[in-house]
Amino acid sequence: MQERIKSILQMEPSDAIVRAEGWVRTKRDSKNVSFIEINDGSCLKGLQGVIDKASFDAALLDRISTGCSIVAEGRIVASQGGNQKTEMMIEHLEVIGDCPQDYPLQKKRHTVEFLREKAYLRPRTNLFGAVTRVRNTMAYAVHSFFQENGFMYINTPLISASDCEGAGAQFQVTTLDLENIPRQKDGRVDYTKDFFGRMANLTVSGQLEGETYATAMKDIYTFGPTFRAENSNTTRHLAEFWMIEPEMSFCTLEGDMEWAEKFLKYLFSAVLEKNEEDMAFFSSFVLPGVEDTLRHVIESPFAHMTYTDAIAVLEKENDRFEFPVKWGVEIQTEHERFLTEEVAKRPVIVTDYPKDVKAFYMKMNDDGRTVRAMDVLAPRLGEIIGGSEREYRYDVLVSRMKEIGLNPDDYWWYLDLRKYGTVPHSGFGLGFERAVQYVTGVANIRDVIPYPRYAKSCEY
Ligand code: ATP
Ligand code: MN
C-alpha cells in the first residue's frame, strides 16, 4: 500500500505494511534507534519513522541526512512520543537520492530573503509548502466558486495589441532583430516587418476581451497570467502575476460589489476549511492572529464608502500621511490602510472615484465628475480588488475617449459592443497573489508565487 504522508498520518495503527515516499527533514539519533521525519509536501507535518539501528546496515543509516529522498516501509503504530499520534516502525528502507552536507536547507530557520535566492528548493520548507498548499486551495476555489454560480471560464489572449487602460507599462513582444531594427522613412520603427505586422504587447488585463464574451455568455471569468512592466519596488507588485477577472452582463455596480464580497469570502472560507494546519502555522510563525482576522472578515459585512466621503475622513488626518490628500488625488496604500485598519476595522469598498484617476471605460455618474468604480481595500494590504460598472453608452464612451486623448478607432471592436445590443455590465479584477498574501499573512508578494518576476530579477 503506497500513500501520501497526509493519509498515512490519518491511519490507525494496524498490521498492514505501508509504504512512504518523501524527503527527510530531520534525523535524530539515540543509542538504539534513529528518528527521521519524512515529508512529501502533502501536509505540513511529516511522518515520524522509527529505525531500529540493529536491524539496518550502518552504511545505509549513514546515508540518511536532511534532504535525501527515501522510500520507507513499515507498520503504523501508536507513537510513544508526545508530538504525534502515530509513527512508522520502519522495516525496509531505501535511500533513493543522497543529499550531501552542502544542502542549503539545513535544519534551522532561514530568512525569506535567503530562500528567495534558493527559489528552486524553497518548496521544501514549511513556509513555502504551506503557501503552495493554500495557493492550490485558492486556485481550485476560484474555479468552483464561478462554476457553482454558472459563470463560463474564458481564456483571453496573453499577447495583445490593445492597451487595456494603460494599467501599467507593457512588455513589448517582438521578433525584430534589436541590433538591426527596420525603420520607416521618418525613422520610426517599421512594425509591418514585425511578427504580427504591428506592435504587440503582453496583456496587462484580459478585461476588454472578457467583456466581449460577457455580452454573449452573460457571466464569464478569466483566470490567467498578466504582465506589467512596473518598476515599483514594492511588496505588492510583480511584473508577472495572476489575475481573476469576472464580468457580468445585466449587472450594475451594486451587483458587482455583491459578487466581489461573496467571492472573497468564499475563497477565505475554503482555506479555513481545507488548510487548518497551514493556517495555524501562519498564525504562529508568520502573522499572529491571521486566522482570526479571516474569520472576522468572513462574518462581517464589508464597509461601504464613496471616494468623496473617504477623502473627507482622510483630510482630517492629513498630518499623519506622507502624501496628504484632497479631493481629486489618488488614494494610496497608506490611506487605504488607514481606512481599513483605523476607521472601519474590516475591508472597505470605496466607490465613485473621480474620473481622472480611473480608466476610460468606467461608467460616468450623472455628476459628470465621478465614475462607477469600486476598489475593495483590505487591512494590511490596501487594494485587493479593482472593479467598475462599464460605460455601455456608445456616445458617452466615445466622448470620454476623446477627452483623455485615446483614438476611438483603436478600440473599434470594443465600441461595437456598445453599438450592437449594448447592456449594462460590470466586472472586477482580483490579483491572485494579493489574495494569497492576505490569507497567509506573508508580507512580501515575492514569496507567494513560485518564481517571482520583478525589475532586475528573472532568475530560474
Ligand atoms: P495598484 O494601485 O495596487 O497598483 P492597480 O490599480 O494597478 O493596483 P488594477 O489595474 O485595478 O490594479 O488591477 C486589478 C488587481 O490586480 C488589483 O486590485 C491588484 O489586486 C492586482 N494587481 C495590480 N497590479 C499588480 C501587480 N503589479 N502585481 C500583483 N498584483 C497586481
Ligand atoms: Mn498598479
Short mmCIF file of N, CA, C and O and ligand atoms in Angstrom, two decimals, residues 165 167-168 204-205 226 228 230 232 236-243 245 330-331 333 336 358 361-362 375-376 383-387 428-435 445, ligand 1:
data_model
loop_
_atom_site.label_atom_id
_atom_site.label_comp_id
_atom_site.label_asym_id
_atom_site.label_seq_id
_atom_site.Cartn_x
_atom_site.Cartn_y
_atom_site.Cartn_z
N GLU A 165 -6.45 50.23 -20.77
CA GLU A 165 -6.43 51.28 -19.74
C GLU A 165 -5.08 51.86 -19.41
O GLU A 165 -4.95 52.67 -18.51
N ALA A 167 -2.87 50.38 -17.81
CA ALA A 167 -2.86 49.99 -16.40
C ALA A 167 -1.46 50.00 -15.82
O ALA A 167 -1.26 50.07 -14.63
N GLY A 168 -0.49 49.90 -16.65
CA GLY A 168 0.89 49.91 -16.19
C GLY A 168 1.68 49.76 -17.45
O GLY A 168 1.13 49.43 -18.49
N VAL A 204 -1.96 43.33 -20.00
CA VAL A 204 -1.98 43.79 -18.61
C VAL A 204 -3.31 43.43 -17.95
O VAL A 204 -3.46 43.58 -16.74
N SER A 205 -4.25 42.93 -18.75
CA SER A 205 -5.57 42.59 -18.24
C SER A 205 -6.36 41.95 -19.38
O SER A 205 -6.23 42.34 -20.53
N THR A 226 -1.00 37.88 -16.06
CA THR A 226 -0.96 39.22 -16.63
C THR A 226 0.43 39.79 -16.36
O THR A 226 1.12 39.35 -15.45
N ARG A 228 2.94 43.30 -16.15
CA ARG A 228 3.06 44.75 -16.07
C ARG A 228 4.52 45.10 -15.79
O ARG A 228 5.10 44.62 -14.82
N GLU A 230 6.07 47.13 -14.26
CA GLU A 230 6.08 48.17 -13.23
C GLU A 230 7.46 48.18 -12.59
O GLU A 230 7.94 47.17 -12.13
N SER A 232 8.00 49.58 -9.92
CA SER A 232 7.82 49.87 -8.49
C SER A 232 8.31 48.71 -7.66
O SER A 232 7.89 47.58 -7.83
N ARG A 236 3.94 44.57 -2.99
CA ARG A 236 2.62 44.20 -3.50
C ARG A 236 2.57 44.14 -5.02
O ARG A 236 1.52 43.96 -5.60
N HIS A 237 3.71 44.38 -5.68
CA HIS A 237 3.71 44.40 -7.15
C HIS A 237 4.68 43.39 -7.74
O HIS A 237 5.83 43.32 -7.30
N LEU A 238 4.22 42.67 -8.72
CA LEU A 238 5.06 41.78 -9.50
C LEU A 238 4.97 42.19 -10.96
O LEU A 238 4.02 42.86 -11.37
N ALA A 239 5.93 41.76 -11.75
CA ALA A 239 5.87 42.03 -13.19
C ALA A 239 5.02 40.98 -13.89
O ALA A 239 4.48 41.22 -14.96
N GLU A 240 4.92 39.80 -13.28
CA GLU A 240 4.06 38.74 -13.82
C GLU A 240 3.20 38.25 -12.67
O GLU A 240 3.74 37.79 -11.66
N PHE A 241 1.92 38.41 -12.78
CA PHE A 241 1.04 37.94 -11.71
C PHE A 241 -0.24 37.37 -12.31
O PHE A 241 -0.51 37.54 -13.49
N TRP A 242 -0.98 36.68 -11.48
CA TRP A 242 -2.20 36.01 -11.96
C TRP A 242 -3.41 36.83 -11.54
O TRP A 242 -3.47 37.32 -10.42
N MET A 243 -4.32 36.97 -12.47
CA MET A 243 -5.49 37.79 -12.16
C MET A 243 -6.76 37.01 -12.48
O MET A 243 -6.82 36.24 -13.42
N GLU A 245 -10.63 37.74 -13.38
CA GLU A 245 -11.48 38.84 -13.84
C GLU A 245 -12.86 38.36 -14.28
O GLU A 245 -13.04 37.93 -15.40
N GLU A 330 -5.24 60.45 -6.07
CA GLU A 330 -5.36 59.00 -5.89
C GLU A 330 -5.26 58.66 -4.42
O GLU A 330 -4.50 59.29 -3.68
N ILE A 331 -6.01 57.66 -4.02
CA ILE A 331 -5.87 57.16 -2.65
C ILE A 331 -4.73 56.15 -2.67
O ILE A 331 -4.74 55.23 -3.46
N THR A 333 -1.68 53.58 -0.70
CA THR A 333 -1.71 52.48 0.27
C THR A 333 -1.86 52.96 1.71
O THR A 333 -2.62 52.40 2.49
N GLU A 336 -5.38 53.81 2.23
CA GLU A 336 -6.21 52.61 2.19
C GLU A 336 -6.11 51.85 3.50
O GLU A 336 -7.10 51.36 4.06
N LYS A 358 -9.24 57.24 -12.81
CA LYS A 358 -9.67 55.89 -13.20
C LYS A 358 -9.69 55.73 -14.72
O LYS A 358 -9.52 56.70 -15.46
N TYR A 361 -13.02 53.36 -19.43
CA TYR A 361 -14.20 52.53 -19.72
C TYR A 361 -15.22 52.50 -18.57
O TYR A 361 -16.20 51.78 -18.61
N MET A 362 -14.96 53.26 -17.50
CA MET A 362 -15.86 53.19 -16.36
C MET A 362 -17.06 54.12 -16.54
O MET A 362 -16.93 55.22 -17.06
N ASP A 375 -13.15 49.97 -5.48
CA ASP A 375 -11.95 49.24 -5.06
C ASP A 375 -12.29 48.56 -3.74
O ASP A 375 -12.86 49.20 -2.85
N VAL A 376 -11.94 47.30 -3.63
CA VAL A 376 -12.06 46.63 -2.34
C VAL A 376 -10.71 46.75 -1.65
O VAL A 376 -9.69 46.32 -2.18
N GLU A 383 -5.43 47.95 -1.64
CA GLU A 383 -6.29 47.45 -2.72
C GLU A 383 -6.05 45.97 -3.00
O GLU A 383 -4.95 45.53 -3.22
N ILE A 384 -7.14 45.24 -3.01
CA ILE A 384 -7.05 43.82 -3.36
C ILE A 384 -7.87 43.55 -4.62
O ILE A 384 -7.53 42.69 -5.42
N ILE A 385 -8.95 44.33 -4.79
CA ILE A 385 -9.79 44.20 -5.98
C ILE A 385 -10.03 45.59 -6.56
O ILE A 385 -10.24 46.55 -5.81
N GLY A 386 -9.99 45.68 -7.87
CA GLY A 386 -10.41 46.91 -8.54
C GLY A 386 -11.49 46.55 -9.55
O GLY A 386 -11.34 45.59 -10.29
N GLY A 387 -12.59 47.30 -9.56
CA GLY A 387 -13.65 46.95 -10.50
C GLY A 387 -14.48 48.16 -10.86
O GLY A 387 -14.25 49.27 -10.37
N PHE A 428 -14.73 42.95 -12.22
CA PHE A 428 -13.62 43.36 -11.36
C PHE A 428 -12.42 42.47 -11.58
O PHE A 428 -12.51 41.43 -12.23
N GLY A 429 -11.30 42.90 -11.07
CA GLY A 429 -10.08 42.11 -11.15
C GLY A 429 -9.52 41.88 -9.75
O GLY A 429 -9.36 42.82 -8.98
N LEU A 430 -9.28 40.62 -9.45
CA LEU A 430 -8.62 40.28 -8.18
C LEU A 430 -7.21 39.80 -8.51
O LEU A 430 -7.03 38.87 -9.30
N GLY A 431 -6.22 40.44 -7.92
CA GLY A 431 -4.86 39.95 -8.06
C GLY A 431 -4.71 38.71 -7.19
O GLY A 431 -4.86 38.77 -5.97
N PHE A 432 -4.43 37.59 -7.85
CA PHE A 432 -4.42 36.32 -7.12
C PHE A 432 -3.35 36.32 -6.02
O PHE A 432 -3.61 35.89 -4.90
N GLU A 433 -2.18 36.83 -6.34
CA GLU A 433 -1.11 36.84 -5.32
C GLU A 433 -1.46 37.74 -4.14
O GLU A 433 -1.11 37.43 -3.01
N ARG A 434 -2.15 38.85 -4.42
CA ARG A 434 -2.55 39.71 -3.29
C ARG A 434 -3.50 38.95 -2.38
O ARG A 434 -3.45 39.08 -1.16
N ALA A 435 -4.37 38.15 -2.97
CA ALA A 435 -5.30 37.37 -2.17
C ALA A 435 -4.55 36.33 -1.34
O ALA A 435 -4.85 36.12 -0.16
N ILE A 445 4.93 39.94 -1.59
CA ILE A 445 4.26 39.23 -2.68
C ILE A 445 5.22 38.27 -3.40
O ILE A 445 4.80 37.29 -4.00
P1 ATP B 1 -2.30 49.16 -7.57
O1 ATP B 1 -2.84 50.53 -7.39
O2 ATP B 1 -2.17 48.39 -6.31
O3 ATP B 1 -1.06 49.12 -8.42
P2 ATP B 1 -3.98 48.83 -9.84
O4 ATP B 1 -4.93 49.95 -9.64
O5 ATP B 1 -2.89 48.97 -10.80
O6 ATP B 1 -3.40 48.37 -8.41
P3 ATP B 1 -5.83 47.15 -11.31
O7 ATP B 1 -5.28 47.62 -12.59
O8 ATP B 1 -7.18 47.54 -10.89
O9 ATP B 1 -4.79 47.49 -10.13
O10 ATP B 1 -5.67 45.55 -11.26
C1 ATP B 1 -6.59 44.70 -10.57
C2 ATP B 1 -5.94 43.97 -9.43
O11 ATP B 1 -4.72 43.34 -9.82
C3 ATP B 1 -5.51 44.88 -8.29
O12 ATP B 1 -6.58 45.12 -7.44
C4 ATP B 1 -4.45 44.06 -7.60
O13 ATP B 1 -5.04 43.07 -6.76
C5 ATP B 1 -3.80 43.32 -8.74
N1 ATP B 1 -2.54 43.92 -9.20
C6 ATP B 1 -2.38 45.06 -9.92
N2 ATP B 1 -1.10 45.27 -10.23
C7 ATP B 1 -0.40 44.23 -9.69
C8 ATP B 1 0.98 43.84 -9.67
N3 ATP B 1 1.90 44.57 -10.30
N4 ATP B 1 1.33 42.70 -9.04
C9 ATP B 1 0.39 41.95 -8.43
N5 ATP B 1 -0.93 42.24 -8.41
C10 ATP B 1 -1.33 43.37 -9.02
#
